Amino acid sequence: MNVKSKDTMNSLADELRSHVTNQILKGLLGVMCKVFALSSKGTLKRYGPLKGLSKNIEGFNGRYLFGTFDGTHVGVVFKDDVMSVFDEEIPDWDIKVMFKSDAVLLDFLLFGKMDILKPLLHNHVEVEGNMNYLAKFGFMARDLLNRCGLL
């Protein structure tokens, strides 16, 4: 394989990794969004552990930007007791959480057990904005995972 072919393959692999990362991040946030929506409508009443989950977002307004320096961006907005997910960078965020690469974000999402402290300590993630929003999001994600028996 010549150098040009190798560069093309690496570029293709990077583009594919970025697309997969974006889809996984958006998918996980989308599931969280759906569960909050179902909980707020009372649809989850018969699912004991998920009953009342929407109380976590009652009266909460916040704008999150998650992404990587490789180009992945997903916005999350909590407003009027509703969570919305956007497949793009959003303006006027309250907190911006940027992972050094798609590989680091994938490792965090798939194997990190939702512990943001490790990537922070190893300088694999940069956070801008109000850290209280990160704590709130971490609580909501952990609460959902605990209620589903995944932690």
mmCIF file with all atom_site columns, C-alpha atoms in Angstrom:
data_model
loop_
_atom_site.group_PDB
_atom_site.id
_atom_site.type_symbol
_atom_site.label_atom_id
_atom_site.label_alt_id
_atom_site.label_comp_id
_atom_site.label_asym_id
_atom_site.label_entity_id
_atom_site.label_seq_id
_atom_site.pdbx_PDB_ins_code
_atom_site.Cartn_x
_atom_site.Cartn_y
_atom_site.Cartn_z
_atom_site.occupancy
_atom_site.B_iso_or_equiv
_atom_site.pdbx_formal_charge
_atom_site.auth_seq_id
_atom_site.auth_comp_id
_atom_site.auth_asym_id
_atom_site.auth_atom_id
_atom_site.pdbx_PDB_model_num
ATOM 1   C CA . MET A 1 1   ? 0.000   0.000  0.000  1.00 0.00 ? 1   MET A CA 1
ATOM 2   C CA . ASN A 1 2   ? 1.453   3.346  -0.932 1.00 0.00 ? 2   ASN A CA 1
ATOM 3   C CA . VAL A 1 3   ? 1.560   6.393  1.360  1.00 0.00 ? 3   VAL A CA 1
ATOM 4   C CA . LYS A 1 4   ? -1.335  8.132  -0.380 1.00 0.00 ? 4   LYS A CA 1
ATOM 5   C CA . SER A 1 5   ? -3.578  5.060  -0.009 1.00 0.00 ? 5   SER A CA 1
ATOM 6   C CA . LYS A 1 6   ? -2.615  4.764  3.654  1.00 0.00 ? 6   LYS A CA 1
ATOM 7   C CA . ASP A 1 7   ? -3.480  8.437  4.260  1.00 0.00 ? 7   ASP A CA 1
ATOM 8   C CA . THR A 1 8   ? -6.816  7.955  2.511  1.00 0.00 ? 8   THR A CA 1
ATOM 9   C CA . MET A 1 9   ? -7.596  4.896  4.651  1.00 0.00 ? 9   MET A CA 1
ATOM 10  C CA . ASN A 1 10  ? -6.650  6.761  7.843  1.00 0.00 ? 10  ASN A CA 1
ATOM 11  C CA . SER A 1 11  ? -8.822  9.698  6.805  1.00 0.00 ? 11  SER A CA 1
ATOM 12  C CA . LEU A 1 12  ? -11.724 7.373  6.045  1.00 0.00 ? 12  LEU A CA 1
ATOM 13  C CA . ALA A 1 13  ? -11.278 5.603  9.392  1.00 0.00 ? 13  ALA A CA 1
ATOM 14  C CA . ASP A 1 14  ? -11.251 8.958  11.216 1.00 0.00 ? 14  ASP A CA 1
ATOM 15  C CA . GLU A 1 15  ? -14.399 10.078 9.425  1.00 0.00 ? 15  GLU A CA 1
ATOM 16  C CA . LEU A 1 16  ? -16.144 6.798  10.211 1.00 0.00 ? 16  LEU A CA 1
ATOM 17  C CA . ARG A 1 17  ? -15.096 6.963  13.887 1.00 0.00 ? 17  ARG A CA 1
ATOM 18  C CA . SER A 1 18  ? -16.422 10.531 14.108 1.00 0.00 ? 18  SER A CA 1
ATOM 19  C CA . HIS A 1 19  ? -19.750 9.508  12.561 1.00 0.00 ? 19  HIS A CA 1
ATOM 20  C CA . VAL A 1 20  ? -20.094 6.494  14.878 1.00 0.00 ? 20  VAL A CA 1
ATOM 21  C CA . THR A 1 21  ? -19.188 8.593  17.926 1.00 0.00 ? 21  THR A CA 1
ATOM 22  C CA . ASN A 1 22  ? -21.745 11.221 17.002 1.00 0.00 ? 22  ASN A CA 1
ATOM 23  C CA . GLN A 1 23  ? -24.459 8.591  16.483 1.00 0.00 ? 23  GLN A CA 1
ATOM 24  C CA . ILE A 1 24  ? -23.709 6.814  19.774 1.00 0.00 ? 24  ILE A CA 1
ATOM 25  C CA . LEU A 1 25  ? -23.650 10.059 21.757 1.00 0.00 ? 25  LEU A CA 1
ATOM 26  C CA . LYS A 1 26  ? -26.827 11.333 20.103 1.00 0.00 ? 26  LYS A CA 1
ATOM 27  C CA . GLY A 1 27  ? -28.486 7.934  20.550 1.00 0.00 ? 27  GLY A CA 1
ATOM 28  C CA . LEU A 1 28  ? -27.715 7.696  24.263 1.00 0.00 ? 28  LEU A CA 1
ATOM 29  C CA . LEU A 1 29  ? -28.890 11.248 24.872 1.00 0.00 ? 29  LEU A CA 1
ATOM 30  C CA . GLY A 1 30  ? -31.971 10.523 22.756 1.00 0.00 ? 30  GLY A CA 1
ATOM 31  C CA . VAL A 1 31  ? -32.864 7.545  24.941 1.00 0.00 ? 31  VAL A CA 1
ATOM 32  C CA . MET A 1 32  ? -32.480 9.723  28.032 1.00 0.00 ? 32  MET A CA 1
ATOM 33  C CA . CYS A 1 33  ? -34.718 12.337 26.371 1.00 0.00 ? 33  CYS A CA 1
ATOM 34  C CA . LYS A 1 34  ? -37.416 9.745  25.537 1.00 0.00 ? 34  LYS A CA 1
ATOM 35  C CA . VAL A 1 35  ? -37.422 8.333  29.062 1.00 0.00 ? 35  VAL A CA 1
ATOM 36  C CA . PHE A 1 36  ? -37.869 11.819 30.552 1.00 0.00 ? 36  PHE A CA 1
ATOM 37  C CA . ALA A 1 37  ? -40.696 12.511 28.091 1.00 0.00 ? 37  ALA A CA 1
ATOM 38  C CA . LEU A 1 38  ? -42.466 9.239  28.901 1.00 0.00 ? 38  LEU A CA 1
ATOM 39  C CA . SER A 1 39  ? -41.982 9.803  32.620 1.00 0.00 ? 39  SER A CA 1
ATOM 40  C CA . SER A 1 40  ? -43.429 13.309 32.478 1.00 0.00 ? 40  SER A CA 1
ATOM 41  C CA . LYS A 1 41  ? -46.521 12.015 30.637 1.00 0.00 ? 41  LYS A CA 1
ATOM 42  C CA . GLY A 1 42  ? -47.046 9.376  33.311 1.00 0.00 ? 42  GLY A CA 1
ATOM 43  C CA . THR A 1 43  ? -46.517 6.570  30.799 1.00 0.00 ? 43  THR A CA 1
ATOM 44  C CA . LEU A 1 44  ? -43.888 4.939  33.010 1.00 0.00 ? 44  LEU A CA 1
ATOM 45  C CA . LYS A 1 45  ? -46.129 4.609  36.091 1.00 0.00 ? 45  LYS A CA 1
ATOM 46  C CA . ARG A 1 46  ? -46.268 0.844  35.715 1.00 0.00 ? 46  ARG A CA 1
ATOM 47  C CA . TYR A 1 47  ? -42.459 0.670  35.559 1.00 0.00 ? 47  TYR A CA 1
ATOM 48  C CA . GLY A 1 48  ? -41.798 1.255  39.231 1.00 0.00 ? 48  GLY A CA 1
ATOM 49  C CA . PRO A 1 49  ? -38.112 2.213  39.127 1.00 0.00 ? 49  PRO A CA 1
ATOM 50  C CA . LEU A 1 50  ? -38.656 4.819  36.381 1.00 0.00 ? 50  LEU A CA 1
ATOM 51  C CA . LYS A 1 51  ? -41.765 6.338  37.941 1.00 0.00 ? 51  LYS A CA 1
ATOM 52  C CA . GLY A 1 52  ? -41.189 9.980  38.827 1.00 0.00 ? 52  GLY A CA 1
ATOM 53  C CA . LEU A 1 53  ? -37.917 10.262 36.914 1.00 0.00 ? 53  LEU A CA 1
ATOM 54  C CA . SER A 1 54  ? -39.100 13.494 35.277 1.00 0.00 ? 54  SER A CA 1
ATOM 55  C CA . LYS A 1 55  ? -38.909 15.225 38.667 1.00 0.00 ? 55  LYS A CA 1
ATOM 56  C CA . ASN A 1 56  ? -35.147 15.505 37.949 1.00 0.00 ? 56  ASN A CA 1
ATOM 57  C CA . ILE A 1 57  ? -35.840 18.080 35.231 1.00 0.00 ? 57  ILE A CA 1
ATOM 58  C CA . GLU A 1 58  ? -38.828 19.920 36.730 1.00 0.00 ? 58  GLU A CA 1
ATOM 59  C CA . GLY A 1 59  ? -38.041 23.621 36.760 1.00 0.00 ? 59  GLY A CA 1
ATOM 60  C CA . PHE A 1 60  ? -34.533 23.012 35.414 1.00 0.00 ? 60  PHE A CA 1
ATOM 61  C CA . ASN A 1 61  ? -33.234 25.088 32.529 1.00 0.00 ? 61  ASN A CA 1
ATOM 62  C CA . GLY A 1 62  ? -29.800 24.368 31.116 1.00 0.00 ? 62  GLY A CA 1
ATOM 63  C CA . ARG A 1 63  ? -27.915 24.256 27.834 1.00 0.00 ? 63  ARG A CA 1
ATOM 64  C CA . TYR A 1 64  ? -25.149 21.706 27.277 1.00 0.00 ? 64  TYR A CA 1
ATOM 65  C CA . LEU A 1 65  ? -22.719 21.265 24.438 1.00 0.00 ? 65  LEU A CA 1
ATOM 66  C CA . PHE A 1 66  ? -20.979 17.894 24.290 1.00 0.00 ? 66  PHE A CA 1
ATOM 67  C CA . GLY A 1 67  ? -18.367 17.111 21.696 1.00 0.00 ? 67  GLY A CA 1
ATOM 68  C CA . THR A 1 68  ? -14.847 16.340 20.616 1.00 0.00 ? 68  THR A CA 1
ATOM 69  C CA . PHE A 1 69  ? -12.053 18.292 19.027 1.00 0.00 ? 69  PHE A CA 1
ATOM 70  C CA . ASP A 1 70  ? -12.393 15.824 16.123 1.00 0.00 ? 70  ASP A CA 1
ATOM 71  C CA . GLY A 1 71  ? -15.675 17.464 15.144 1.00 0.00 ? 71  GLY A CA 1
ATOM 72  C CA . THR A 1 72  ? -18.464 15.656 17.008 1.00 0.00 ? 72  THR A CA 1
ATOM 73  C CA . HIS A 1 73  ? -21.027 18.077 18.494 1.00 0.00 ? 73  HIS A CA 1
ATOM 74  C CA . VAL A 1 74  ? -24.325 17.363 20.213 1.00 0.00 ? 74  VAL A CA 1
ATOM 75  C CA . GLY A 1 75  ? -26.406 19.957 22.020 1.00 0.00 ? 75  GLY A CA 1
ATOM 76  C CA . VAL A 1 76  ? -28.785 19.282 24.876 1.00 0.00 ? 76  VAL A CA 1
ATOM 77  C CA . VAL A 1 77  ? -31.347 21.784 26.119 1.00 0.00 ? 77  VAL A CA 1
ATOM 78  C CA . PHE A 1 78  ? -33.496 21.476 29.222 1.00 0.00 ? 78  PHE A CA 1
ATOM 79  C CA . LYS A 1 79  ? -36.334 24.009 29.177 1.00 0.00 ? 79  LYS A CA 1
ATOM 80  C CA . ASP A 1 80  ? -39.897 24.049 30.490 1.00 0.00 ? 80  ASP A CA 1
ATOM 81  C CA . ASP A 1 81  ? -39.552 20.523 31.930 1.00 0.00 ? 81  ASP A CA 1
ATOM 82  C CA . VAL A 1 82  ? -38.500 19.096 28.548 1.00 0.00 ? 82  VAL A CA 1
ATOM 83  C CA . MET A 1 83  ? -35.166 17.718 27.351 1.00 0.00 ? 83  MET A CA 1
ATOM 84  C CA . SER A 1 84  ? -34.241 18.251 23.691 1.00 0.00 ? 84  SER A CA 1
ATOM 85  C CA . VAL A 1 85  ? -31.243 16.836 21.799 1.00 0.00 ? 85  VAL A CA 1
ATOM 86  C CA . PHE A 1 86  ? -29.669 18.534 18.770 1.00 0.00 ? 86  PHE A CA 1
ATOM 87  C CA . ASP A 1 87  ? -27.218 17.008 16.319 1.00 0.00 ? 87  ASP A CA 1
ATOM 88  C CA . GLU A 1 88  ? -25.203 20.203 16.161 1.00 0.00 ? 88  GLU A CA 1
ATOM 89  C CA . GLU A 1 89  ? -23.331 22.799 18.127 1.00 0.00 ? 89  GLU A CA 1
ATOM 90  C CA . ILE A 1 90  ? -25.708 25.053 20.057 1.00 0.00 ? 90  ILE A CA 1
ATOM 91  C CA . PRO A 1 91  ? -25.047 28.693 20.962 1.00 0.00 ? 91  PRO A CA 1
ATOM 92  C CA . ASP A 1 92  ? -25.270 30.199 24.432 1.00 0.00 ? 92  ASP A CA 1
ATOM 93  C CA . TRP A 1 93  ? -24.474 26.986 26.294 1.00 0.00 ? 93  TRP A CA 1
ATOM 94  C CA . ASP A 1 94  ? -24.181 26.964 30.075 1.00 0.00 ? 94  ASP A CA 1
ATOM 95  C CA . ILE A 1 95  ? -21.508 24.286 29.955 1.00 0.00 ? 95  ILE A CA 1
ATOM 96  C CA . LYS A 1 96  ? -19.333 22.916 27.177 1.00 0.00 ? 96  LYS A CA 1
ATOM 97  C CA . VAL A 1 97  ? -17.734 19.482 27.604 1.00 0.00 ? 97  VAL A CA 1
ATOM 98  C CA . MET A 1 98  ? -15.155 18.718 24.912 1.00 0.00 ? 98  MET A CA 1
ATOM 99  C CA . PHE A 1 99  ? -13.273 15.424 24.766 1.00 0.00 ? 99  PHE A CA 1
ATOM 100 C CA . LYS A 1 100 ? -9.792  15.406 23.184 1.00 0.00 ? 100 LYS A CA 1
ATOM 101 C CA . SER A 1 101 ? -10.836 12.907 20.515 1.00 0.00 ? 101 SER A CA 1
ATOM 102 C CA . ASP A 1 102 ? -13.658 10.689 19.336 1.00 0.00 ? 102 ASP A CA 1
ATOM 103 C CA . ALA A 1 103 ? -11.713 7.688  20.666 1.00 0.00 ? 103 ALA A CA 1
ATOM 104 C CA . VAL A 1 104 ? -11.589 9.195  24.171 1.00 0.00 ? 104 VAL A CA 1
ATOM 105 C CA . LEU A 1 105 ? -15.314 9.980  24.103 1.00 0.00 ? 105 LEU A CA 1
ATOM 106 C CA . LEU A 1 106 ? -16.164 6.471  22.913 1.00 0.00 ? 106 LEU A CA 1
ATOM 107 C CA . ASP A 1 107 ? -14.011 4.998  25.667 1.00 0.00 ? 107 ASP A CA 1
ATOM 108 C CA . PHE A 1 108 ? -15.824 7.167  28.225 1.00 0.00 ? 108 PHE A CA 1
ATOM 109 C CA . LEU A 1 109 ? -19.299 6.323  26.910 1.00 0.00 ? 109 LEU A CA 1
ATOM 110 C CA . LEU A 1 110 ? -18.745 2.613  26.466 1.00 0.00 ? 110 LEU A CA 1
ATOM 111 C CA . PHE A 1 111 ? -16.262 1.716  29.210 1.00 0.00 ? 111 PHE A CA 1
ATOM 112 C CA . GLY A 1 112 ? -15.941 4.705  31.561 1.00 0.00 ? 112 GLY A CA 1
ATOM 113 C CA . LYS A 1 113 ? -18.783 3.785  33.897 1.00 0.00 ? 113 LYS A CA 1
ATOM 114 C CA . MET A 1 114 ? -19.934 7.426  33.649 1.00 0.00 ? 114 MET A CA 1
ATOM 115 C CA . ASP A 1 115 ? -17.027 8.698  35.773 1.00 0.00 ? 115 ASP A CA 1
ATOM 116 C CA . ILE A 1 116 ? -16.000 12.071 34.322 1.00 0.00 ? 116 ILE A CA 1
ATOM 117 C CA . LEU A 1 117 ? -13.297 12.520 36.965 1.00 0.00 ? 117 LEU A CA 1
ATOM 118 C CA . LYS A 1 118 ? -10.817 10.138 35.307 1.00 0.00 ? 118 LYS A CA 1
ATOM 119 C CA . PRO A 1 119 ? -10.825 11.909 31.896 1.00 0.00 ? 119 PRO A CA 1
ATOM 120 C CA . LEU A 1 120 ? -10.621 15.281 33.675 1.00 0.00 ? 120 LEU A CA 1
ATOM 121 C CA . LEU A 1 121 ? -7.610  14.209 35.723 1.00 0.00 ? 121 LEU A CA 1
ATOM 122 C CA . HIS A 1 122 ? -5.832  12.875 32.626 1.00 0.00 ? 122 HIS A CA 1
ATOM 123 C CA . ASN A 1 123 ? -6.553  16.043 30.596 1.00 0.00 ? 123 ASN A CA 1
ATOM 124 C CA . HIS A 1 124 ? -8.684  14.086 28.131 1.00 0.00 ? 124 HIS A CA 1
ATOM 125 C CA . VAL A 1 125 ? -11.616 16.466 28.497 1.00 0.00 ? 125 VAL A CA 1
ATOM 126 C CA . GLU A 1 126 ? -11.966 20.236 28.738 1.00 0.00 ? 126 GLU A CA 1
ATOM 127 C CA . VAL A 1 127 ? -14.886 21.840 30.486 1.00 0.00 ? 127 VAL A CA 1
ATOM 128 C CA . GLU A 1 128 ? -15.969 25.457 30.093 1.00 0.00 ? 128 GLU A CA 1
ATOM 129 C CA . GLY A 1 129 ? -18.801 27.057 31.983 1.00 0.00 ? 129 GLY A CA 1
ATOM 130 C CA . ASN A 1 130 ? -20.596 26.396 35.221 1.00 0.00 ? 130 ASN A CA 1
ATOM 131 C CA . MET A 1 131 ? -19.453 23.070 36.717 1.00 0.00 ? 131 MET A CA 1
ATOM 132 C CA . ASN A 1 132 ? -22.716 22.781 38.658 1.00 0.00 ? 132 ASN A CA 1
ATOM 133 C CA . TYR A 1 133 ? -24.391 21.890 35.357 1.00 0.00 ? 133 TYR A CA 1
ATOM 134 C CA . LEU A 1 134 ? -21.959 19.007 34.917 1.00 0.00 ? 134 LEU A CA 1
ATOM 135 C CA . ALA A 1 135 ? -22.791 17.734 38.398 1.00 0.00 ? 135 ALA A CA 1
ATOM 136 C CA . LYS A 1 136 ? -26.528 18.011 37.647 1.00 0.00 ? 136 LYS A CA 1
ATOM 137 C CA . PHE A 1 137 ? -26.190 16.118 34.371 1.00 0.00 ? 137 PHE A CA 1
ATOM 138 C CA . GLY A 1 138 ? -24.040 13.455 36.039 1.00 0.00 ? 138 GLY A CA 1
ATOM 139 C CA . PHE A 1 139 ? -26.690 13.005 38.720 1.00 0.00 ? 139 PHE A CA 1
ATOM 140 C CA . MET A 1 140 ? -29.483 12.674 36.142 1.00 0.00 ? 140 MET A CA 1
ATOM 141 C CA . ALA A 1 141 ? -27.530 10.133 34.061 1.00 0.00 ? 141 ALA A CA 1
ATOM 142 C CA . ARG A 1 142 ? -26.521 8.080  37.096 1.00 0.00 ? 142 ARG A CA 1
ATOM 143 C CA . ASP A 1 143 ? -30.058 8.166  38.500 1.00 0.00 ? 143 ASP A CA 1
ATOM 144 C CA . LEU A 1 144 ? -31.440 6.853  35.196 1.00 0.00 ? 144 LEU A CA 1
ATOM 145 C CA . LEU A 1 145 ? -28.813 4.109  34.993 1.00 0.00 ? 145 LEU A CA 1
ATOM 146 C CA . ASN A 1 146 ? -29.406 3.116  38.641 1.00 0.00 ? 146 ASN A CA 1
ATOM 147 C CA . ARG A 1 147 ? -33.164 2.944  38.123 1.00 0.00 ? 147 ARG A CA 1
ATOM 148 C CA . CYS A 1 148 ? -32.608 0.726  35.073 1.00 0.00 ? 148 CYS A CA 1
ATOM 149 C CA . GLY A 1 149 ? -30.254 -1.540 37.035 1.00 0.00 ? 149 GLY A CA 1
ATOM 150 C CA . LEU A 1 150 ? -27.282 -0.697 34.807 1.00 0.00 ? 150 LEU A CA 1
ATOM 151 C CA . LEU A 1 151 ? -25.003 0.584  37.608 1.00 0.00 ? 151 LEU A CA 1
#
